[in-house]
Every structure is written in C-alpha cells, then in structure tokens.
PDB file of C-alpha atoms in Angstrom:
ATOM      1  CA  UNK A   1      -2.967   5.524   0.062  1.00 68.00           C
ATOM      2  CA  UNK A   2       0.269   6.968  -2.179  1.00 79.00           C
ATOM      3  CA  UNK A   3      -1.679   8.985  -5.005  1.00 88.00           C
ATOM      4  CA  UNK A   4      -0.862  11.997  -7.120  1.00 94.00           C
ATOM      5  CA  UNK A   5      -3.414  13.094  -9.243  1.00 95.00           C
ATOM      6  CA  UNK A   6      -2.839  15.296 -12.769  1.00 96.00           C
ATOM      7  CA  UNK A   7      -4.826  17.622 -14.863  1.00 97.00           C
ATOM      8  CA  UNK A   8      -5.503  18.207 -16.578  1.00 97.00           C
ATOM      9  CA  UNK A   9      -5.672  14.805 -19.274  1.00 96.00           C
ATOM     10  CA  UNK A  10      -5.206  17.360 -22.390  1.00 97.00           C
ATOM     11  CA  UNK A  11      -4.382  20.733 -22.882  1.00 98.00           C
ATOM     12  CA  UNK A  12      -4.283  22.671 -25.811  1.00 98.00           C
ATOM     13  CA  UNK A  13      -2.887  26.314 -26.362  1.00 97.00           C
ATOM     14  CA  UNK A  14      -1.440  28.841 -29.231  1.00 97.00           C
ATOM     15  CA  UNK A  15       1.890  29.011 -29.615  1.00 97.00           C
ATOM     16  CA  UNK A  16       2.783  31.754 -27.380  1.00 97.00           C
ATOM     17  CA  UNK A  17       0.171  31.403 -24.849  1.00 97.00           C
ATOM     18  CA  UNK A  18       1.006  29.824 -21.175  1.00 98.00           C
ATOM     19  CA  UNK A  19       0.469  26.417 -19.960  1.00 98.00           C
ATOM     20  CA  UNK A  20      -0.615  25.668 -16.504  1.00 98.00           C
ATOM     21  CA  UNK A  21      -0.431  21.576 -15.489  1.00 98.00           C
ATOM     22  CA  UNK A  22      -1.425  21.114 -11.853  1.00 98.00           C
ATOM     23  CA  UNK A  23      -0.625  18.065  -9.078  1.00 98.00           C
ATOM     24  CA  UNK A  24      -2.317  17.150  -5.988  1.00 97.00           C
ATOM     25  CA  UNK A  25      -0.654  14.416  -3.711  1.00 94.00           C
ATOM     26  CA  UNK A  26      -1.646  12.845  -0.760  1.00 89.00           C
ATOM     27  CA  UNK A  27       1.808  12.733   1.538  1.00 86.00           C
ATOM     28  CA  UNK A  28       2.274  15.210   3.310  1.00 84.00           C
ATOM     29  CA  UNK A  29       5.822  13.881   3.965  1.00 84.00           C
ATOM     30  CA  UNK A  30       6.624  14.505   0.359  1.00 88.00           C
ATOM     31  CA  UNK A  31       9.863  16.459  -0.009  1.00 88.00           C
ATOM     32  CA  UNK A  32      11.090  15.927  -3.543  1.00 93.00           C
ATOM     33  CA  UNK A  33       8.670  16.707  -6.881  1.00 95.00           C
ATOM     34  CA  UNK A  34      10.213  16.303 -10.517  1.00 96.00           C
ATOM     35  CA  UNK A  35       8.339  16.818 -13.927  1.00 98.00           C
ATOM     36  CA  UNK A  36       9.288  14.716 -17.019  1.00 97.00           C
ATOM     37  CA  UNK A  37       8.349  15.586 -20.358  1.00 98.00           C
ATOM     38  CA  UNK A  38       8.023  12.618 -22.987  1.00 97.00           C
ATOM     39  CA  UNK A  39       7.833  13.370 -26.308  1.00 96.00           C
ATOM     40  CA  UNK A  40       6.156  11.057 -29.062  1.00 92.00           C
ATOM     41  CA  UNK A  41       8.209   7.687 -29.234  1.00 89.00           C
ATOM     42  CA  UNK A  42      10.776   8.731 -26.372  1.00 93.00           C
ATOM     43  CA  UNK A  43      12.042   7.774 -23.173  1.00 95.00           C
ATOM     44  CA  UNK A  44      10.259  10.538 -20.489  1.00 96.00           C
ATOM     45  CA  UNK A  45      13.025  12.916 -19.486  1.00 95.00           C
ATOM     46  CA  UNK A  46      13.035  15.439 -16.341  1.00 95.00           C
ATOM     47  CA  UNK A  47      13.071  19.231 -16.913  1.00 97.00           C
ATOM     48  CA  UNK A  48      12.804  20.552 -13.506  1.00 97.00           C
ATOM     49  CA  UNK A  49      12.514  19.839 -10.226  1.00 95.00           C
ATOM     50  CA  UNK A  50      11.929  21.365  -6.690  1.00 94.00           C
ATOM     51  CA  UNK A  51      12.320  20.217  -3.547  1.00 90.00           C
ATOM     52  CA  UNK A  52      10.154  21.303  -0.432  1.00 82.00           C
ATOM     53  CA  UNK A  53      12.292  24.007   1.024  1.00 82.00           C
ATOM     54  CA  UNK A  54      11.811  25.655  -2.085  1.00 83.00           C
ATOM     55  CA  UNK A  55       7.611  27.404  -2.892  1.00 89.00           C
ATOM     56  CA  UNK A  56       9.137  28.349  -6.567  1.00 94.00           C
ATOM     57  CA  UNK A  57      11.886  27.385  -9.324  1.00 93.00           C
ATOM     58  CA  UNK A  58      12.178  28.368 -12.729  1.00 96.00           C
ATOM     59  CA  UNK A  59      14.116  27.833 -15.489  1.00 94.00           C
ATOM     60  CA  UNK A  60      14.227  30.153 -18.341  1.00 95.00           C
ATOM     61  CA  UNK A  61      10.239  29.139 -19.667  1.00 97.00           C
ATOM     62  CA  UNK A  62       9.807  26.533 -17.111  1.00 98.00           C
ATOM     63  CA  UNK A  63       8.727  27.227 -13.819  1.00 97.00           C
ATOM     64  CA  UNK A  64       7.481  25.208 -10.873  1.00 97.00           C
ATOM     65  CA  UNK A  65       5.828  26.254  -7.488  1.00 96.00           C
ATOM     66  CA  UNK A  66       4.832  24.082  -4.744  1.00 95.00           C
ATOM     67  CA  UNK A  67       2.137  24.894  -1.829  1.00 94.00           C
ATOM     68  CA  UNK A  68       3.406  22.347   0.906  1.00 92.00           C
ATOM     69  CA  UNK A  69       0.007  23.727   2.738  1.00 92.00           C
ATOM     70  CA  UNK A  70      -2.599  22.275   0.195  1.00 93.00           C
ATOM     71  CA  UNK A  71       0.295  19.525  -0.974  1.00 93.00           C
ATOM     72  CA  UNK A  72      -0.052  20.815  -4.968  1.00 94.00           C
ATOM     73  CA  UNK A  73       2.434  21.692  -7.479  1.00 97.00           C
ATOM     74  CA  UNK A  74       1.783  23.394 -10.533  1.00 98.00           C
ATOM     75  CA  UNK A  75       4.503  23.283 -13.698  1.00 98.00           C
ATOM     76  CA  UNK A  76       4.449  26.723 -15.669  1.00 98.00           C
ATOM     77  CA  UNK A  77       5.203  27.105 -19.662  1.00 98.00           C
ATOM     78  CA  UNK A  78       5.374  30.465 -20.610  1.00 97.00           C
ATOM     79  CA  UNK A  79       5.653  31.435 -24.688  1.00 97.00           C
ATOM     80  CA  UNK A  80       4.453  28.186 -25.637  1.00 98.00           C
ATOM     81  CA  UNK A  81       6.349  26.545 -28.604  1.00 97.00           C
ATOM     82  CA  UNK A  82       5.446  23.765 -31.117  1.00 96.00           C
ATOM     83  CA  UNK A  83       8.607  21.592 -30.098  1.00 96.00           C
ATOM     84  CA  UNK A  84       6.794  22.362 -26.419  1.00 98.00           C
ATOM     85  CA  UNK A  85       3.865  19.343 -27.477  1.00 98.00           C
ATOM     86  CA  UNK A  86       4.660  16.125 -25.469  1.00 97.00           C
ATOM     87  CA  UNK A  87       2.874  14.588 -22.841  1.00 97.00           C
ATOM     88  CA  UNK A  88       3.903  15.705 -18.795  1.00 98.00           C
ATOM     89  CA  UNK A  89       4.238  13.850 -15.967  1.00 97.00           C
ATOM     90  CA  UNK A  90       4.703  14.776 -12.289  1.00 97.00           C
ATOM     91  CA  UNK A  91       5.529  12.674  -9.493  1.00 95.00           C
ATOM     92  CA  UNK A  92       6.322  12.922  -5.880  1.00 94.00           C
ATOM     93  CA  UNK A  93       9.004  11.866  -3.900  1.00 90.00           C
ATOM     94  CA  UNK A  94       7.379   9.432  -1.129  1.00 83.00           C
ATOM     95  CA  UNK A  95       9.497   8.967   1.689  1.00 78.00           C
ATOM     96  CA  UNK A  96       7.088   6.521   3.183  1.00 78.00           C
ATOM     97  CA  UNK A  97       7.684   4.119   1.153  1.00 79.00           C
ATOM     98  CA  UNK A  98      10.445   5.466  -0.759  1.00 79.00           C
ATOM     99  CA  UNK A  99       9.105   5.642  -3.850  1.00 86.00           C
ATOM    100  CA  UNK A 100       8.520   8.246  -7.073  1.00 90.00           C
ATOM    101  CA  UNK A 101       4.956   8.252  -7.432  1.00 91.00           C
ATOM    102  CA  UNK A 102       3.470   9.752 -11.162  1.00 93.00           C
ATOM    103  CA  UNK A 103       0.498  11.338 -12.306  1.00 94.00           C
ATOM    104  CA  UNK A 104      -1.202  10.007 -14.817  1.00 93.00           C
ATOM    105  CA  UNK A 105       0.123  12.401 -17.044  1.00 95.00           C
ATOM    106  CA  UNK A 106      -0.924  15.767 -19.485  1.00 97.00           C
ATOM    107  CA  UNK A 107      -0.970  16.076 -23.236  1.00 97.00           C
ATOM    108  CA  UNK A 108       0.106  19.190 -24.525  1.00 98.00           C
ATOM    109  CA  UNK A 109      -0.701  20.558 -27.793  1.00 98.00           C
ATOM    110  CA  UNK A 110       0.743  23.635 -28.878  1.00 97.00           C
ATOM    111  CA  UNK A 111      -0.741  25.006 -32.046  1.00 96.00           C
ATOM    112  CA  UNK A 112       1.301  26.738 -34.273  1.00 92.00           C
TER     113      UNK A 112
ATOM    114  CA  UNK B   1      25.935  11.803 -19.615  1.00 67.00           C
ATOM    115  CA  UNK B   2      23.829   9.485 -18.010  1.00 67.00           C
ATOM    116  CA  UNK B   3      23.234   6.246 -19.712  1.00 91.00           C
ATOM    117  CA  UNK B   4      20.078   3.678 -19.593  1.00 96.00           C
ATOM    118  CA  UNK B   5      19.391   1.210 -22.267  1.00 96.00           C
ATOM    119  CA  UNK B   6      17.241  -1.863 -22.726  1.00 96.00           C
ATOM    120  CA  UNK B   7      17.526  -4.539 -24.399  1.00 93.00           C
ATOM    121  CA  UNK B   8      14.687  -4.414 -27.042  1.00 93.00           C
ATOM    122  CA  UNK B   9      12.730  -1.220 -28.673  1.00 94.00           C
ATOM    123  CA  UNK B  10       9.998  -3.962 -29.722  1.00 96.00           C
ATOM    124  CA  UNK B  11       8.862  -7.461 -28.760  1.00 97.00           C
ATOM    125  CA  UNK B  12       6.280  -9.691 -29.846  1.00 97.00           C
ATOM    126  CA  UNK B  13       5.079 -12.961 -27.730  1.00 97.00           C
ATOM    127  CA  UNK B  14       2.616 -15.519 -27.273  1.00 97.00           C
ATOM    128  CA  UNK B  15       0.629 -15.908 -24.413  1.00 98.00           C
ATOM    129  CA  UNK B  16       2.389 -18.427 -21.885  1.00 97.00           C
ATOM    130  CA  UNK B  17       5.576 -17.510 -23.014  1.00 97.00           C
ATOM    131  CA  UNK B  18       8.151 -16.706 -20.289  1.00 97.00           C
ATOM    132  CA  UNK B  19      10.110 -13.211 -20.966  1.00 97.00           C
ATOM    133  CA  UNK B  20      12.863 -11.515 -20.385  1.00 97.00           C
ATOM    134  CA  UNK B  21      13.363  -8.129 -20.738  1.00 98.00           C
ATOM    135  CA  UNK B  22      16.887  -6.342 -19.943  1.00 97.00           C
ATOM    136  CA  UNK B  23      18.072  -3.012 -18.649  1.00 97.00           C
ATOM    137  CA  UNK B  24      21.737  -1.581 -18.058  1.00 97.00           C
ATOM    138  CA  UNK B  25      23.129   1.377 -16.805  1.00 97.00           C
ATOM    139  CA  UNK B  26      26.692   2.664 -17.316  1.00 95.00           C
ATOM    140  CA  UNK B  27      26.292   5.278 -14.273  1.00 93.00           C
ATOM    141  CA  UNK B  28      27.273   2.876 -11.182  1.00 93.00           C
ATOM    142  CA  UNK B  29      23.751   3.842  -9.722  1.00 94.00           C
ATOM    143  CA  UNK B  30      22.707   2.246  -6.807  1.00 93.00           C
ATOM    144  CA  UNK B  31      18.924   2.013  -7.551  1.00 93.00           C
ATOM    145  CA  UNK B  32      17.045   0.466 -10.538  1.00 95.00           C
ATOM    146  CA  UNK B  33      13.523   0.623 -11.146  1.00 96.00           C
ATOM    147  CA  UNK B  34      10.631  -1.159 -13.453  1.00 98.00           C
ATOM    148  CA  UNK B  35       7.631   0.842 -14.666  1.00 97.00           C
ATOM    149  CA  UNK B  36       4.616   0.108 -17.016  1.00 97.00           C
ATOM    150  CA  UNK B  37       3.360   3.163 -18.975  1.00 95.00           C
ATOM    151  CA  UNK B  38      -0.112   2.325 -20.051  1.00 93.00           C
ATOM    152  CA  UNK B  39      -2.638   5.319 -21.305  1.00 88.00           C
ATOM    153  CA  UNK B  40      -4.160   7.663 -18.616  1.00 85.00           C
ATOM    154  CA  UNK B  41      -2.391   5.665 -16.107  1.00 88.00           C
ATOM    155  CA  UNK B  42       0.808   6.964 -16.003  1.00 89.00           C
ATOM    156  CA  UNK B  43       4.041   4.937 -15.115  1.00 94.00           C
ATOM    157  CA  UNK B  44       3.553   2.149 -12.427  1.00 94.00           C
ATOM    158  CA  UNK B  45       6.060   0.401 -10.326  1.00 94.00           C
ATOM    159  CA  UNK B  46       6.577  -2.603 -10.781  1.00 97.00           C
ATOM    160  CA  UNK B  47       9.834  -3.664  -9.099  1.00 96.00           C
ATOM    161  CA  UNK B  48      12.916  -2.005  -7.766  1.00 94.00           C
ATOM    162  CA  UNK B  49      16.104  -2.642  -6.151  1.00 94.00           C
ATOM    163  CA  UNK B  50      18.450  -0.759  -4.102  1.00 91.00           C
ATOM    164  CA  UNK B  51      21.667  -2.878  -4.621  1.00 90.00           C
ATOM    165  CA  UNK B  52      22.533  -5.893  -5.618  1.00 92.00           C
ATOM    166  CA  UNK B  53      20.735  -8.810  -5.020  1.00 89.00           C
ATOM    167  CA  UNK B  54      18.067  -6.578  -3.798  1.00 91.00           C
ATOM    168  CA  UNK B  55      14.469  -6.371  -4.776  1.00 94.00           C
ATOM    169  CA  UNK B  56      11.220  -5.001  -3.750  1.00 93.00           C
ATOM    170  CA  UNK B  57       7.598  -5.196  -4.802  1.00 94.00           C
ATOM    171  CA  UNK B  58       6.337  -2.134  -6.004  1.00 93.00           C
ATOM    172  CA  UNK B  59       2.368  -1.055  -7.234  1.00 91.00           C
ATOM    173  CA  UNK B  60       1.740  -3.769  -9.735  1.00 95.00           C
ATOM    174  CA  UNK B  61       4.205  -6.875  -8.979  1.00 96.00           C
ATOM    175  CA  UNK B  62       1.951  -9.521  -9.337  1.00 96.00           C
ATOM    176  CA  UNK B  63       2.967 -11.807 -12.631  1.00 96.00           C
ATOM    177  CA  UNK B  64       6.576 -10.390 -12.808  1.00 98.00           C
ATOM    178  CA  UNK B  65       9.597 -11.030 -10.935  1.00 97.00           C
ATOM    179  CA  UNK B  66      13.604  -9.611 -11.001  1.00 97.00           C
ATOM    180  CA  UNK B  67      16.818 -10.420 -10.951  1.00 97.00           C
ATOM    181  CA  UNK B  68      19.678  -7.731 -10.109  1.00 97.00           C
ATOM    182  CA  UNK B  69      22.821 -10.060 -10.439  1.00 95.00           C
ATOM    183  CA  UNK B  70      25.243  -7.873 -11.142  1.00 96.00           C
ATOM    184  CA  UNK B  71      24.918  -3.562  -9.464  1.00 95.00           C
ATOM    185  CA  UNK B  72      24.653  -2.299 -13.870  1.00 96.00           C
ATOM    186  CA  UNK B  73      22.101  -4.691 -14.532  1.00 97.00           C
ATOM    187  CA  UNK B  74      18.319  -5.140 -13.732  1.00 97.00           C
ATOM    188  CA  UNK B  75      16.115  -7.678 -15.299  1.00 97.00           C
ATOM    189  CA  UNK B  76      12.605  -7.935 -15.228  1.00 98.00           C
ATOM    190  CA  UNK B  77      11.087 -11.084 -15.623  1.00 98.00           C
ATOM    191  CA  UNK B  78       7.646 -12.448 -17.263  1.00 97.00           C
ATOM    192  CA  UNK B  79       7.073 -15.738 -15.971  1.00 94.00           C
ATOM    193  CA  UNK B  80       4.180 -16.050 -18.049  1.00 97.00           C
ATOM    194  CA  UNK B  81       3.304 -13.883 -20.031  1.00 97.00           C
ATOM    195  CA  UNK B  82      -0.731 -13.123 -20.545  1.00 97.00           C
ATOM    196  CA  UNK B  83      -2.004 -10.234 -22.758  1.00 97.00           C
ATOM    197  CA  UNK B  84      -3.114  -7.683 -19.828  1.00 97.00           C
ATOM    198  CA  UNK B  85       0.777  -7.601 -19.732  1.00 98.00           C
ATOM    199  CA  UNK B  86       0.518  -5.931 -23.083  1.00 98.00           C
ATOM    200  CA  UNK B  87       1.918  -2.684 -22.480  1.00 97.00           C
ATOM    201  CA  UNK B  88       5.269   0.054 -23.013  1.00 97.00           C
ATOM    202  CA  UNK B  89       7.981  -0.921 -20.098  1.00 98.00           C
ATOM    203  CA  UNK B  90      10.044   1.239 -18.782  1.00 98.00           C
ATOM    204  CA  UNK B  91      13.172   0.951 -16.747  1.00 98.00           C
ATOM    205  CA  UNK B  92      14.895   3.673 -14.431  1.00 96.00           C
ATOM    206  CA  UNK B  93      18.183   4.098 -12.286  1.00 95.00           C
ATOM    207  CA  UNK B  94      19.148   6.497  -9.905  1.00 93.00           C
ATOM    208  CA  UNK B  95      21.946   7.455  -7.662  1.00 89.00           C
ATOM    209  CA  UNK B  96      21.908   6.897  -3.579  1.00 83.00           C
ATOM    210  CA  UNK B  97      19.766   7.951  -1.549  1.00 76.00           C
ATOM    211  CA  UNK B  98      16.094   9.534  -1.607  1.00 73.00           C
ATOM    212  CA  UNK B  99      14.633  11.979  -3.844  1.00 78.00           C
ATOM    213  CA  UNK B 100      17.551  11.388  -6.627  1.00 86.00           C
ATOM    214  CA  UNK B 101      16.657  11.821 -10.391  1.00 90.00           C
ATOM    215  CA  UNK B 102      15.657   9.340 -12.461  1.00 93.00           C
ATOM    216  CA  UNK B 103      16.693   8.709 -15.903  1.00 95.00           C
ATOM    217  CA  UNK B 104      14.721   6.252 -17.502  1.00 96.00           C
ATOM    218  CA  UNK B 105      15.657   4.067 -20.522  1.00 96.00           C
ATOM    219  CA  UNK B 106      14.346   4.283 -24.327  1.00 95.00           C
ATOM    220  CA  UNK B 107      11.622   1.580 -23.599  1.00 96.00           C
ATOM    221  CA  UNK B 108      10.438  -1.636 -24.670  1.00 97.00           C
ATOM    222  CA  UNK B 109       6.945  -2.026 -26.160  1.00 97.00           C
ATOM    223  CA  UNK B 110       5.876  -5.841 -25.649  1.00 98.00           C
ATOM    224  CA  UNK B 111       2.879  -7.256 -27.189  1.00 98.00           C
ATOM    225  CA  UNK B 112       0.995 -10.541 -26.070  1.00 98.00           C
ATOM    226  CA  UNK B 113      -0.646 -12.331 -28.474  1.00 97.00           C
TER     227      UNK B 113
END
C-alpha cells in the first residue's frame, strides 16, 4: 500500500554539524515531495520542496535530493542551529490516490 | 499570506459526546483536508474535500464524518466521541490541482475523558 517511511525517530547533533533525515516511499508514481518542520506547540510548516524533474534543491542551509531510482529523498541541514530543533516531516505526493502521504516524522535536537 | 485557523487551541469532552471541530481558510482554496497527529505516527488523513459539498474518506475515517457547506469552511465531525479519539487535529487547505502546498492550521488538541 501508500507508505513513506522516516528516520530516523531522533537525531541529535552540535550546533554546527549537518543533519541528514532520509524517506523511502513506495509509489513509484510519486512526483511531488515537501518537508514541514513543526516546532514545539506549532502548526507544521513547509520549508522546501522538490518535485520529480528535479534530483536536487537547496535553499540557503536547506537542501533536498531525490533518487526517483530507489524512490528516497533525503532533507539536508548544514551549520546546524539551536532555533534548527523541531520535529520533520516528509511526505509524498500520491497521485494514485491523490493524496500527501507523511512520515512519521524526525526529532531534531541541536545542541548548543 | 496564507491563512488557516480552527476553531479551538484546546477542548475537553466526555466520552459519547458528539463534537464539532471547525476550520476556515481565507485563501479561496479549493481543497481542505483533516489530519490526526499522534506520536511516531505522523499526520493521518482523515477526510478531505475537493469542493464544496465534496468529501472523501481518507486513512482513518472510521468514527468521524464532514461537512464542507460553504468552499472557506471544513468541519470535521465526532459523532461520538470515544477516548482512542484523544489526539492533536489538524486541518489543511490547498490550492487546485495535485501536488499543491499545504498550509495547515494552528491545531486543536481534544481530550476524551
């Protein structure tokens, strides 16, 4: 069936370090994959997005890359930053059914 | 700016209780959507619609039901509410058409006692 799967659960890192959040999904007609970030007590809100023309996009710290091939995507934090703790979710774009399915989600920690 | 609110941050109910919990949008969006957020299991669908009137099951529809009377406003309904319903809820709209973003309002955290 529909399933994206996240990991990992938790992941923490020094302030400056990288974070690396990776997404599996099952779809291969999956053309559309955003990432939210939801910060303690707040509504989950996207950051970026790629779509499956695309094998890389990146926003100043944020980048995303997508293997259509092995159907993962991968969200990229470089320089880490305390404000950068919040638990991620990914999703996927199912046309099937039309529907955003999510993973089940990452906690960040960044340690000051 | 893209606008989604709900109706309540918090609610508390008693089992058997029927519930109602509101969402609006100020962006004309076409599509509305109903999750659950529960921990280590992400945001499931439970309803959406596409326009007015509209509705369609998603993951986890059993115990709920909608109403989309009017194309800014999407209700989702509790006919009875039990405590596995305990949970954060989480409602969404998004333009036309497939693959559009989703912006997702502040949440309402409902508790069944």
């Amino acid at each position: 069936g529909e399933n994206v799967e996240q990991h990992p659960s938790t992941l923490s890192v020094q302030e400056g370090d990288s974070a690396v959040i990776k997404c599996t999904y099952s779809d291969s007609a999956s053309n559309y994959f955003p990432w939210y970030k939801q910060e303690l007590g707040k509504r989950p809100q996207l950051i970026i997005d790629i779509r499956s023309n695309v094998g890389e996009k990146k926003d100043q710290r944020i980048a995303v890359t997508l293997n259509k091939t092995a159907k993962h995507f991968s969200l990229h934090i470089t320089e880490t930053q305390p404000e950068d703790s919040a638990v991620y979710f990914c999703a996927a774009w199912m046309d099937s059914s039309y529907k955003l399915i999510f993973g089940s989600g990452t906690r960040l920690l960044v340690r000051p | 700016d893209v606008k989604v609110t709900q109706s309540s941050r918090y609610l508390v109910k008693r089992t058997g209780e029927k519930v109602f919990l509101e969402c609006v949008q100020d962006m004309d969006h076409e599509n509305m959507f109903w999750y659950r957020q529960d921990p280590g299991l992400g945001l499931r669908l439970i309803y959406f619609s596409y326009d007015v009137k509209m509705k369609e099951k998603g993951d986890i529809p059993e115990g709920y039901s909608v109403s989309r009377e009017k194309k800014e406003r999407f209700s989702l309904i509790l006919e009875s509410a039990s405590t596995n319903q305990t949970s954060m809820y989480l409602c969404a709209s998004s333009g036309e058409g497939a693959g559009e973003t989703q912006y997702f309002g502040p949440g309402t955290r409902l508790l069944v006692l």
